[in-house]
Coordinates of C-alpha atoms in Angstrom, one line a residue:
X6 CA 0.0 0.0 0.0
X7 CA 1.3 3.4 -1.1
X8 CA 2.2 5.6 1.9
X9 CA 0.2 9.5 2.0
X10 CA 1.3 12.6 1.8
X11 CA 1.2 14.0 5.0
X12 CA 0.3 18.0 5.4
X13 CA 1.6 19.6 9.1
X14 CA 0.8 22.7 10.3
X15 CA 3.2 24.9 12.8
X16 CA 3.8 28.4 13.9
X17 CA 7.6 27.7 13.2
X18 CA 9.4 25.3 11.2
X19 CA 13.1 25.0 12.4
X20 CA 15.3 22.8 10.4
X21 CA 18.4 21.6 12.1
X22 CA 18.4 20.2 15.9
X23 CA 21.9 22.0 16.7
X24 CA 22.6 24.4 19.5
X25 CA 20.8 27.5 17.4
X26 CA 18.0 25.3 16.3
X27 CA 17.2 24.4 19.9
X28 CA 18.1 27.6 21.3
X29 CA 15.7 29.2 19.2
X30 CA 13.2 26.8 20.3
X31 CA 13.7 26.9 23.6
X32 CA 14.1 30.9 23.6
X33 CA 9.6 31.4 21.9
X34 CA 7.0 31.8 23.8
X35 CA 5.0 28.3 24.6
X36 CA 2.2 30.4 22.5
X37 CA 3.5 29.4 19.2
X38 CA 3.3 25.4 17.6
X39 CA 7.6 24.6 17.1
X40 CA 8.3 21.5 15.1
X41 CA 12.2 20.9 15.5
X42 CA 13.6 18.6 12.4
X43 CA 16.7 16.2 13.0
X44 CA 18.0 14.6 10.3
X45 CA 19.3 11.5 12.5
X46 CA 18.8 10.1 15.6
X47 CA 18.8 12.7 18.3
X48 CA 20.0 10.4 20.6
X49 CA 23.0 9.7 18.4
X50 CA 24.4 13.4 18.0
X51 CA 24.6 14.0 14.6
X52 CA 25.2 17.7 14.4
X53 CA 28.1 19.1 14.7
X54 CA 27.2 20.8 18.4
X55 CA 27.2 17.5 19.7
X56 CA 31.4 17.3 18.8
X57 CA 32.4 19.7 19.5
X58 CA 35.1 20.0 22.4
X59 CA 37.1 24.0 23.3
X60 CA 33.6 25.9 24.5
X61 CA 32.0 29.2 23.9
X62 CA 34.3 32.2 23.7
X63 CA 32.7 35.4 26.4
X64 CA 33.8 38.3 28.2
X65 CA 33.6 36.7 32.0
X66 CA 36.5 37.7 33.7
X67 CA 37.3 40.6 35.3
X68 CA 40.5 40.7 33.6
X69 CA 38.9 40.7 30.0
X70 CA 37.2 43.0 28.0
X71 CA 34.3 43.4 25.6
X72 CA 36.7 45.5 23.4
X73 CA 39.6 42.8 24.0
X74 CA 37.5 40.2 22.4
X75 CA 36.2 42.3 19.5
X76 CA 39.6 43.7 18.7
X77 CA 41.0 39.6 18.5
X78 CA 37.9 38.8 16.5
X79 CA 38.3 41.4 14.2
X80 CA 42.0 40.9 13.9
X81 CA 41.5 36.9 13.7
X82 CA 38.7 37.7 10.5
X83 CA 41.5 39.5 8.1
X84 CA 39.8 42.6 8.0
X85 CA 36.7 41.2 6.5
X86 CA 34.6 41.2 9.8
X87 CA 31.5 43.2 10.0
X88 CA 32.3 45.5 12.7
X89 CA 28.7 45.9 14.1
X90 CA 28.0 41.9 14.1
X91 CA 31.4 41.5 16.1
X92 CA 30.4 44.0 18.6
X93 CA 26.7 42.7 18.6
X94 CA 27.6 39.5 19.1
X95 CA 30.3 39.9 22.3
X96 CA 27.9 42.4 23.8
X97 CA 25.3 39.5 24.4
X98 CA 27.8 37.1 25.2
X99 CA 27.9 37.2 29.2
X100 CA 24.3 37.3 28.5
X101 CA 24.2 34.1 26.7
X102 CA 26.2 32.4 28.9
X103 CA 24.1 32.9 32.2
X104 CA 21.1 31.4 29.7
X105 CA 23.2 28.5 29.1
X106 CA 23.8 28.1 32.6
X107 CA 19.9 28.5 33.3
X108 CA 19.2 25.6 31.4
X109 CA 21.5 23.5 33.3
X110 CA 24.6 23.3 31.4
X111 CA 27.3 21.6 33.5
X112 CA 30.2 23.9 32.6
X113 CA 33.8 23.0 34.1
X114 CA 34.1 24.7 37.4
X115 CA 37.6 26.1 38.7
X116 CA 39.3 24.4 41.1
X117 CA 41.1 27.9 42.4
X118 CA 38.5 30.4 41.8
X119 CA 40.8 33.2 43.8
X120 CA 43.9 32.9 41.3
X121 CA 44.4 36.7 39.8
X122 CA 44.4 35.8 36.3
X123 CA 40.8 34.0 36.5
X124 CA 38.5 35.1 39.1
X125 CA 35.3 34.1 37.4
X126 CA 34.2 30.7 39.2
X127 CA 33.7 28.7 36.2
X128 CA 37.5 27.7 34.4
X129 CA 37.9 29.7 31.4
X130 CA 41.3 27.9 28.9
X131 CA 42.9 29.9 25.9
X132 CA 42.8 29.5 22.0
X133 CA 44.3 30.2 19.2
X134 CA 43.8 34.0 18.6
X135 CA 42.6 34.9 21.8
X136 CA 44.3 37.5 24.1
X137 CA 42.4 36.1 27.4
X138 CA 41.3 32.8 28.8
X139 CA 37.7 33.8 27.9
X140 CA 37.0 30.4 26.6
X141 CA 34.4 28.4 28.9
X142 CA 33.4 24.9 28.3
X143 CA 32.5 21.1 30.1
X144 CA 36.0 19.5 30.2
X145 CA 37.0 18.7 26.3
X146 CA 32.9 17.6 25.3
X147 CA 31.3 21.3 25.9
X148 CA 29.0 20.7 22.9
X149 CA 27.8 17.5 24.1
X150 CA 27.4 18.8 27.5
X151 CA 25.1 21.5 25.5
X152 CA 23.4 19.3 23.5
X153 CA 22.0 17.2 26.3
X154 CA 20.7 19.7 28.7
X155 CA 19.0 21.8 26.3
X156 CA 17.3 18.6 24.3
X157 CA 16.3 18.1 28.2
X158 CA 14.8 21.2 28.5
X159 CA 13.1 21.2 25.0
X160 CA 11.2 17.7 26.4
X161 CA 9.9 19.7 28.3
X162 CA 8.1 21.6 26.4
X163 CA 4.6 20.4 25.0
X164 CA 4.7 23.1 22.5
X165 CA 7.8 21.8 20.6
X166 CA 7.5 19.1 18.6
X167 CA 10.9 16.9 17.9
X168 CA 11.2 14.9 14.6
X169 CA 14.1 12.6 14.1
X170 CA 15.1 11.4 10.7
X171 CA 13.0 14.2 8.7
X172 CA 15.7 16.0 5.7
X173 CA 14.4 18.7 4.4
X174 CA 14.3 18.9 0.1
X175 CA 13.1 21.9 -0.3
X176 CA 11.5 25.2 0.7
X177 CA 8.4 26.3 -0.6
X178 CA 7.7 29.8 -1.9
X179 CA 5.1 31.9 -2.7
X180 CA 6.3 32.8 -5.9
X181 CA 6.9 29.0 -6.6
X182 CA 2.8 28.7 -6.6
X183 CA 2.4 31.7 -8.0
X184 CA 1.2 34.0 -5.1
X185 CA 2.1 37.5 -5.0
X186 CA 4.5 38.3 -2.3
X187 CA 8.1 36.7 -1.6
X188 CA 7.8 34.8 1.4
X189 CA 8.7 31.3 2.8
X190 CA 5.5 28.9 3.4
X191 CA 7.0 26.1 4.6
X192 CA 9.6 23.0 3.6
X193 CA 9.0 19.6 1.3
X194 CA 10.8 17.1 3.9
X195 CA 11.5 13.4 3.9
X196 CA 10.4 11.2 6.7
X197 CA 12.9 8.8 6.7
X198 CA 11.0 6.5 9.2
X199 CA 8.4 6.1 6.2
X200 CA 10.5 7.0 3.3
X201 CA 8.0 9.3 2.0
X202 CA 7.5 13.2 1.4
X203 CA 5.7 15.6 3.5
X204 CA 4.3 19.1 3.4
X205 CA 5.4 21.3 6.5
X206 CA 3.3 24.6 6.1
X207 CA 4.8 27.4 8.5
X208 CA 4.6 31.0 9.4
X209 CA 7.9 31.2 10.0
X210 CA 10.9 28.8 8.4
X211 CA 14.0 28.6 9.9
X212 CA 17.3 27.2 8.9
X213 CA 19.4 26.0 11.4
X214 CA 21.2 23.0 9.1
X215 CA 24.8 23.5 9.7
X216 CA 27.6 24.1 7.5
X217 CA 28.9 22.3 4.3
X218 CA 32.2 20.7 5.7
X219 CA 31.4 17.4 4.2
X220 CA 32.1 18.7 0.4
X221 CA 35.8 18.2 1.2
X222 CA 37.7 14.6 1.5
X223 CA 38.9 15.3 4.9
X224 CA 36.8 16.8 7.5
X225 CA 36.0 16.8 11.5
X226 CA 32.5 17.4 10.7
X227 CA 29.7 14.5 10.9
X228 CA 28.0 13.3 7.3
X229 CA 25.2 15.8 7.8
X230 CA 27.4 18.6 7.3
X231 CA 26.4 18.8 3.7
X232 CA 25.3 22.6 3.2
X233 CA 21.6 22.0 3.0
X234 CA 20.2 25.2 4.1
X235 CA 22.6 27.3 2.1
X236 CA 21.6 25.7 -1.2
X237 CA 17.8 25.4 -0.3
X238 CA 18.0 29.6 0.7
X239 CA 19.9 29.5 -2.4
X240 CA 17.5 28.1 -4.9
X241 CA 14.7 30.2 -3.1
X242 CA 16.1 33.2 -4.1
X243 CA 18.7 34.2 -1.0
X244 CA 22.3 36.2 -2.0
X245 CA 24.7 33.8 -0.3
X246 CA 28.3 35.5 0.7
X247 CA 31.8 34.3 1.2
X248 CA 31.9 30.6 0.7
X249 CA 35.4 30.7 -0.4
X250 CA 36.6 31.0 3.1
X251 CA 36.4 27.4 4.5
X252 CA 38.1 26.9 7.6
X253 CA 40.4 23.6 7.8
X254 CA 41.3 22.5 11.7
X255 CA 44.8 22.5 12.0
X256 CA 45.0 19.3 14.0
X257 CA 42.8 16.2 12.8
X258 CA 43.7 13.0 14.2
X259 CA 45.8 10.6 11.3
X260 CA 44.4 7.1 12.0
X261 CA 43.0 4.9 9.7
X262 CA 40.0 4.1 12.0
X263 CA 39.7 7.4 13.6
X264 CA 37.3 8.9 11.2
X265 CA 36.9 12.5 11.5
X266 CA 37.8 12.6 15.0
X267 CA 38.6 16.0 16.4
X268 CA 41.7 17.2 18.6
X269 CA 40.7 20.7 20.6
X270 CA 42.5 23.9 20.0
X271 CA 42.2 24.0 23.9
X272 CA 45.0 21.5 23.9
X273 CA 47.5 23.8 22.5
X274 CA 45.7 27.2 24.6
X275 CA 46.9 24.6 27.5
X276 CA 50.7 24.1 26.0
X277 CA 50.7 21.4 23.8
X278 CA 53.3 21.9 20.8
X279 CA 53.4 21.5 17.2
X280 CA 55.9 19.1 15.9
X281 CA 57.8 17.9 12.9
X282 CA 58.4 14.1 12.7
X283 CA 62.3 14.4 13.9
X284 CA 60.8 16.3 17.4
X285 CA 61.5 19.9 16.1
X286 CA 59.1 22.7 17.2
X287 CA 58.3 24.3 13.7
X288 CA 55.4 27.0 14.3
X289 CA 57.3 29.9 15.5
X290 CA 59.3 30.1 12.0
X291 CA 55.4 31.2 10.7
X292 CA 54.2 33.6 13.4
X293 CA 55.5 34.7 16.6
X294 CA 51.9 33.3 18.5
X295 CA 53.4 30.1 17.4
X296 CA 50.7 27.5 18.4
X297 CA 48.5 30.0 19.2
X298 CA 48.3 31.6 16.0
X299 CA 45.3 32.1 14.1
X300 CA 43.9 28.6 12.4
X301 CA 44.2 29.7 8.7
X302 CA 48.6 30.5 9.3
X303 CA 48.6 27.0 11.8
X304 CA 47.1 24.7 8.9
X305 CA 48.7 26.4 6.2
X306 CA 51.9 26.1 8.3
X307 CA 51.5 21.9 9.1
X308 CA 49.9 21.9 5.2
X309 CA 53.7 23.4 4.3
X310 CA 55.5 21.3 6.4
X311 CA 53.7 18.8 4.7
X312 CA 54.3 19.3 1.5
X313 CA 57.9 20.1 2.2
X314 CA 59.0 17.1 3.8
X315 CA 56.9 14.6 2.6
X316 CA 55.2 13.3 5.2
X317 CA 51.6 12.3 5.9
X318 CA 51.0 14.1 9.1
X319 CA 52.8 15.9 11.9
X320 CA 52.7 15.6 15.8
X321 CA 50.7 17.5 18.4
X322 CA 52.9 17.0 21.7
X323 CA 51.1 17.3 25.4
X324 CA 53.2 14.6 26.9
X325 CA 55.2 17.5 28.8
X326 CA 52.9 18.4 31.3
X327 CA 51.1 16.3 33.9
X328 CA 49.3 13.0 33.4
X329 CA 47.2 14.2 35.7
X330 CA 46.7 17.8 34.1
X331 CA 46.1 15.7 30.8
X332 CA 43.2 13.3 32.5
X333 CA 41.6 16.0 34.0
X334 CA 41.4 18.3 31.0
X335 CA 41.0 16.2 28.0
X336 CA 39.1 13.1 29.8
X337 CA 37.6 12.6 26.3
X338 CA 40.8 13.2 24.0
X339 CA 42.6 11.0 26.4
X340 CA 40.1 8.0 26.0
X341 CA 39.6 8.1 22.4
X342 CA 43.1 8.3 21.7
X343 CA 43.5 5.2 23.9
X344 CA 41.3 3.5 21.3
X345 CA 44.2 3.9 19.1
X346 CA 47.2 2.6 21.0
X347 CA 48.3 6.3 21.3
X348 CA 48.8 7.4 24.9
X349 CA 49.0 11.1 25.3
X350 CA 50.3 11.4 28.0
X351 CA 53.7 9.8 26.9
X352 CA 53.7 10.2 23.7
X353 CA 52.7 12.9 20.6
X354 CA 49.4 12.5 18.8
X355 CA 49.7 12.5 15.0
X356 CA 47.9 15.2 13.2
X357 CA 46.8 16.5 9.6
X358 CA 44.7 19.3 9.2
X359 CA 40.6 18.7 7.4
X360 CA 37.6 21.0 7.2
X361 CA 35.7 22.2 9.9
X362 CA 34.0 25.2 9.5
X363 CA 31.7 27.4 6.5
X364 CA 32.4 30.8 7.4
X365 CA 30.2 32.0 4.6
X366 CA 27.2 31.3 4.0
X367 CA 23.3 33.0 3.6
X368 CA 23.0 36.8 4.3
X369 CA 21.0 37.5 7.0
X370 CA 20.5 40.7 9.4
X371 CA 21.3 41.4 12.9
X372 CA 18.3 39.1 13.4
X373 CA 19.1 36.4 11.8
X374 CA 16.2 37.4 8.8
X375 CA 17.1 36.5 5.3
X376 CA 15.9 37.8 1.9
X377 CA 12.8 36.1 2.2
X378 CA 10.1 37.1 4.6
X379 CA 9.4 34.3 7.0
X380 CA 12.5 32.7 6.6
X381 CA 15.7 32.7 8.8
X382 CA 18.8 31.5 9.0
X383 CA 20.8 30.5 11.7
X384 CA 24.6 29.3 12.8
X385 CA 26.7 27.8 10.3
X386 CA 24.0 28.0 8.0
X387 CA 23.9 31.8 7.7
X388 CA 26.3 34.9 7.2
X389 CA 26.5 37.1 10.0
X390 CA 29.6 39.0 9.2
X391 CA 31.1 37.7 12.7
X392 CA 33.6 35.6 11.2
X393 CA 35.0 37.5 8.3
X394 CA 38.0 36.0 6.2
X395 CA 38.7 33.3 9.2
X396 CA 36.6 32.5 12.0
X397 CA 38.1 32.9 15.5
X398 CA 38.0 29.4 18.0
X399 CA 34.8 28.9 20.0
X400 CA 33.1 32.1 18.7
X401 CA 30.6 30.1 16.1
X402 CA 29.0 28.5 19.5
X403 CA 28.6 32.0 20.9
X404 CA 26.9 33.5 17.5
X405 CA 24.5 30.5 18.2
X406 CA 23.2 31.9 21.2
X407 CA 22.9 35.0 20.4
X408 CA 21.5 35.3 17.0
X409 CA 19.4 32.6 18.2
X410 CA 17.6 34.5 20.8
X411 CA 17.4 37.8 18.7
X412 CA 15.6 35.9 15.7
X413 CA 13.2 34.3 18.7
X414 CA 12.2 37.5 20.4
X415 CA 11.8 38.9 16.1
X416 CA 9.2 35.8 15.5
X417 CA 7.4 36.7 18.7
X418 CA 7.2 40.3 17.9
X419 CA 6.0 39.4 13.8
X420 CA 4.1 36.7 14.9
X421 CA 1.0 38.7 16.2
X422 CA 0.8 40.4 12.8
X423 CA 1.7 37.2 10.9
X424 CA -1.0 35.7 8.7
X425 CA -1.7 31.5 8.7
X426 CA -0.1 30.1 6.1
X427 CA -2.1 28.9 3.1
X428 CA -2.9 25.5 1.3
X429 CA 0.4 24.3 0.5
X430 CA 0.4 21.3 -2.6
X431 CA 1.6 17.9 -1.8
X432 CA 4.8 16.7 -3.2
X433 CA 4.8 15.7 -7.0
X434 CA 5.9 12.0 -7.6
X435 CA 4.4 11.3 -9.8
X436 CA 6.8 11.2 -12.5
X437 CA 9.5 9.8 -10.9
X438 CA 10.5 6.0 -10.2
X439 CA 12.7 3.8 -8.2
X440 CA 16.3 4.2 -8.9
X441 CA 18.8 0.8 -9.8
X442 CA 21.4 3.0 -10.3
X443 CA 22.6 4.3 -6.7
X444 CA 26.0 3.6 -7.6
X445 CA 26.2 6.9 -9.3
X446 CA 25.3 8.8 -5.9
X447 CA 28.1 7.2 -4.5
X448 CA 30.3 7.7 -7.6
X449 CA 29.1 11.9 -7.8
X450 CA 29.8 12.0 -4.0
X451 CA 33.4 10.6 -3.9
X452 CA 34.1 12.8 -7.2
X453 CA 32.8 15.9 -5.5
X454 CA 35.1 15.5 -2.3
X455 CA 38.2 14.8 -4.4
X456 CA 38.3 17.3 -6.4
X457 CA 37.4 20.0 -3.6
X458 CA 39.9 18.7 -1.3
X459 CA 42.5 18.5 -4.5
X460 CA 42.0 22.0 -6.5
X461 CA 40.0 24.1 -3.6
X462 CA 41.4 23.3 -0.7
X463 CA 44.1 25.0 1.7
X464 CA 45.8 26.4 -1.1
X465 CA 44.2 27.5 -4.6
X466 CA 45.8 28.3 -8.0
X467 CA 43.7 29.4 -11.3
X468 CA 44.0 26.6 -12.7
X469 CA 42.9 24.4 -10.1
X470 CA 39.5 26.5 -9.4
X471 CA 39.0 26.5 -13.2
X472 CA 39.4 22.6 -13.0
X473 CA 37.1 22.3 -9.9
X474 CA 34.5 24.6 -11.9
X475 CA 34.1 22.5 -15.0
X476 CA 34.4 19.7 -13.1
X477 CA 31.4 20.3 -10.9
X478 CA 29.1 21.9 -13.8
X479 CA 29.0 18.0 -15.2
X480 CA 27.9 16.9 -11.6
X481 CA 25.3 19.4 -11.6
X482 CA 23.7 18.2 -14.6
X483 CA 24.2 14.5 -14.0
X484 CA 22.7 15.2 -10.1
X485 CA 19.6 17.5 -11.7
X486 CA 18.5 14.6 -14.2
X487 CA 19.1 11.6 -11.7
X488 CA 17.0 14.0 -9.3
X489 CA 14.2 14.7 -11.8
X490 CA 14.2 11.3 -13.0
X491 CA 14.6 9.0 -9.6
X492 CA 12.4 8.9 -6.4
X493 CA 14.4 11.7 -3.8
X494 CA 16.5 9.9 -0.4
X495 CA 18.7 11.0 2.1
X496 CA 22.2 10.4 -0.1
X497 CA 20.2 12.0 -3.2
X498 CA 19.5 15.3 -1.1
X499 CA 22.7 15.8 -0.1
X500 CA 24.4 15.2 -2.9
X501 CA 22.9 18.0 -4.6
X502 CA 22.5 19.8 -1.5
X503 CA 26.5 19.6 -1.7
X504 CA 27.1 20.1 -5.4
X505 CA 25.2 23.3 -5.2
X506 CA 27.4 24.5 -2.4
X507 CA 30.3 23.7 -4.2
X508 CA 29.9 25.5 -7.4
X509 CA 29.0 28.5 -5.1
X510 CA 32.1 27.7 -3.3
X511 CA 33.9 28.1 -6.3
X512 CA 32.5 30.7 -8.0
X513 CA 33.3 32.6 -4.5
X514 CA 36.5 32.0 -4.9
X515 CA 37.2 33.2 -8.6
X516 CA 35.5 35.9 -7.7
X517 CA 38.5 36.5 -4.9
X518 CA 41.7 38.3 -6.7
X519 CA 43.8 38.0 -3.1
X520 CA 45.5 35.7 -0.8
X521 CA 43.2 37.1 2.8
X522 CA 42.3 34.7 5.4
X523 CA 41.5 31.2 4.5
X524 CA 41.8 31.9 0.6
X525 CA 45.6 31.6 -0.1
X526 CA 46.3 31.7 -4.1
X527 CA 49.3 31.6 -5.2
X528 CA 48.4 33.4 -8.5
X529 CA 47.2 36.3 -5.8
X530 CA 50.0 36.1 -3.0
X531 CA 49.1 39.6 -1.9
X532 CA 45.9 41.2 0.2
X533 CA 43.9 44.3 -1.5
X534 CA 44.1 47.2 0.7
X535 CA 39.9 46.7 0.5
X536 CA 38.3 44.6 2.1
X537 CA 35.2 43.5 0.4
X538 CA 32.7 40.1 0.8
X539 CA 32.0 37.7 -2.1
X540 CA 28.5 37.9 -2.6
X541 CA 26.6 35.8 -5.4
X542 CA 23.0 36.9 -6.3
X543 CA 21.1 34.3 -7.6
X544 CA 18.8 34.2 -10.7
X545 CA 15.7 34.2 -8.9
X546 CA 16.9 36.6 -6.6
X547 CA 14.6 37.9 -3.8
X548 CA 13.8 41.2 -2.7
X549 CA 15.8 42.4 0.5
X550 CA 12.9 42.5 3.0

């Protein structure tokens, strides 16, 4: 028996079960109907928050500064930040922090609370590009820590509405159905548990989805990382603005088995050293912050080393300081690395660098609102101007929070004058059948991934982005007739999810005639003296609301 079409109803639609997603959630009034998609099993973390391990980056010590952190952010970005987003963004964050706390958040407290250089009574560490120990977290597993106590909170709530394995294929438009207006009406979304299509109609839409790190070979992020919400905002009419800067982790660990396992930047904010494979200390020959230099110089600096000698990976090194220090601090680090045969506390942990963050991404405002009315975009997902030509460690947590609770107390103000959506058309399969050839998804995905890791990656030429350009054109086309042709699944969605996202990618950075931030050519080894974003308009564009 052929499954239905099923048509909900909600006041808001969030797409993405991340810390923004459920902050947002959490952060309306129990007024409004919340349906909360999760594209795995909740239980199983499968967003990025739930990995990752420094913390949230906030003015909390006496000894900081709101103009401290905005002056490393802005130098950390290249000058590319967005002054304004910078300033609103660490303004809110002690205020974002005590809401964290309020929901039960078991952040790491200090052992000596009185010590001059941290008074605050939670422990605050260092990283890369930081001037203070403004950095607090739970041990080295903050974002599961996060994770966990706000899905407990969001239980609690009869309003919100959790749905795990539901990807989202598309938005849908009023212009799409021809009614005047641009606004957002709601998503096309596949219930995995039924593998079938269903119609979410919504006042408001919001994209929460995460970034796109999955389009490269080697990456710390989870599968899901595959760009959705940029390339559905895309196709729907949203500008969409500095893709090209995609931030690679400096320290990955190399392990066959260890598959996109993570090694905090908190580890070196806490002394651990960079090393080549003979023992030699190589980061101060690239900047005088040495292992606490900004991410883009400390991959491009192991990527170099690399290159140079040879070699497969180098070695992070925190065998120097206490066993105990290293339990204490890294519980999780320690354990997983154990897994491997590598003991870090007596010996270095081998390291390559992969890709962790989207800096870029869809334009929104100081609300988190994008080009179309009723939709939003939030976290990785969105463009904020906070991150600029290089994002600075443990801030992306922090823009959660707060861009999260300014686009919640937005819906609740529009929401009195916001209209019920209308009749929204069930999903057309009509012309579609079973595919026998899932082979090629496989095949597109592993082409995709190797060609972005090999011709846009750390370091870009001409001639590789011209390569990568042509190269993902022919995707495009093969993806849009296997997609108009076959009946839609998870691996089908991303993969053109993640082919869109790359062409833009690309296009960002041809479009980028200097070496600034994470974009190093070398047929543009310089920086212009302007600073200006990469900003692609689509066909369809949408009015700026």
């Amino acid at each position: 028996m052929r499954a239905v079409n099923r048509h909900f109803r909600h006041d808001v639609l969030i797409i993405g079960s991340g810390a923004a997603g459920l902050t947002l959630a959490l952060s309306l009034p129990a007024s409004l109907s919340i349906a909360v998609l999760a594209k795995g099993d909740l239980a199983q973390g499968g967003g990025s928050t739930w990995w990752a391990q420094g913390g949230v980056a906030a003015v909390l010590d006496d000894g900081d500064s709101i103009e401290s952190h905005v002056d490393d952010t802005l130098r950390a970005g290249g000058g590319l930040c967005h002054k304004d987003a910078v300033r609103l963004t660490v303004s809110h964050s002690r205020e974002a922090i005590d809401w964290l706390l309020a929901q039960g958040v078991p952040f790491t407290r200090d052992p000596s609370p009185d010590k001059e250089e941290c008074a605050f009574e939670y422990h605050l560490t260092r990283e890369g590009g930081h001037s203070h120990r403004r950095i607090i977290h739970a041990a080295d597993a903050t974002g599961a820590a996060i994770m966990q106590s706000l899905l407990e909170q969001v239980q609690k709530r009869p309003n919100i509405e959790l749905l795990a394995q539901h990807v989202a294929i598309d938005l849908i438009t009023s212009s799409k159905l021809g009614l005047p207006g641009r606004r957002c009406l709601g998503a096309y979304v596949l219930d995995g548990t039924r593998d079938h299509v269903d119609t979410f109609a919504a006042r408001f839409t919001v994209l929460a989805c995460g970034g796109a790190s999955k389009v490269y070979l080697y990456t710390s992020n989870p599968d899901g990382a595959s760009g959705d919400g940029i390339a559905m905002a895309f196709r729907a009419g949203c500008r969409v603005a500095n893709l090209e800067f995609n931030q690679f982790h400096p320290t990955c660990l190399y392990h066959p088995k260890a598959k996109s396992f993570l090694l905090s930047e908190a580890l070196r904010g806490e002394g651990a050293l960079l090393k080549l494979p003979n023992g030699e200390r190589f980061m101060p020959r690239f900047d005088p912050r040495a292992e606490l230099a900004p991410r883009d110089i400390v991959a491009r600096a192991i990527d170099h080393e690399m290159k140079r000698l040879g070699v497969d990976c180098v070695y992070l090194d925190i065998s120097h300081l206490s066993a105990d220090f290293i339990k204490t601090h890294f519980p999780t680090i320690y354990r997983r690395c154990l897994d491997f045969s590598i003991d870090i506390t007596r010996e270095p942990m081998p390291v390559v660098p992969a890709a962790h963050y989207t800096c870029g991404g869809v334009m929104v405002d100081d609300c988190g609102r994008t080009d179309l009315s009723g939709l939003y975009a939030l976290g990785e997902t969105s463009f904020t101007g906070l991150h600029g030509a290089n994002r600075m460690a443990s801030n992306s947590l922090l823009e959660c929070f707060v861009y999260a609770r300014r686009a919640a107390a937005d819906i609740e103000r529009c929401a009195a004058q916001s209209a019920e959506s209308p009749a929204l058309p069930s999903w057309d399969a009509s012309q579609v059948t079973d595919s026998d050839e899932d082979i090629i998804i496989s095949h597109n995905w592993d082409e995709l991934r190797r060609f972005m890791w090999d011709y846009v990656g750390i370091v870009r030429t001409n001639k590789r982005l011209l390569r990568a350009h042509h190269r993902v054109q022919l995707l495009l086309a093969e993806i849009d007739e296997f997609y108009s042709n076959y009946k839609v699944s998870r691996d089908l969605i991303e993969l053109r999810n993640l082919a869109q996202v790359a062409e833009l990618m690309i296009r960002c950075a041809q479009n980028r005639k200097e070496s600034r931030g994470l974009h190093y050519s070398l047929d543009y080894p310089g920086r212009l003296e302007t600073a200006a974003d990469s900003i692609i308009v689509p066909e369809n564009a949408c009015e700026q609301t």
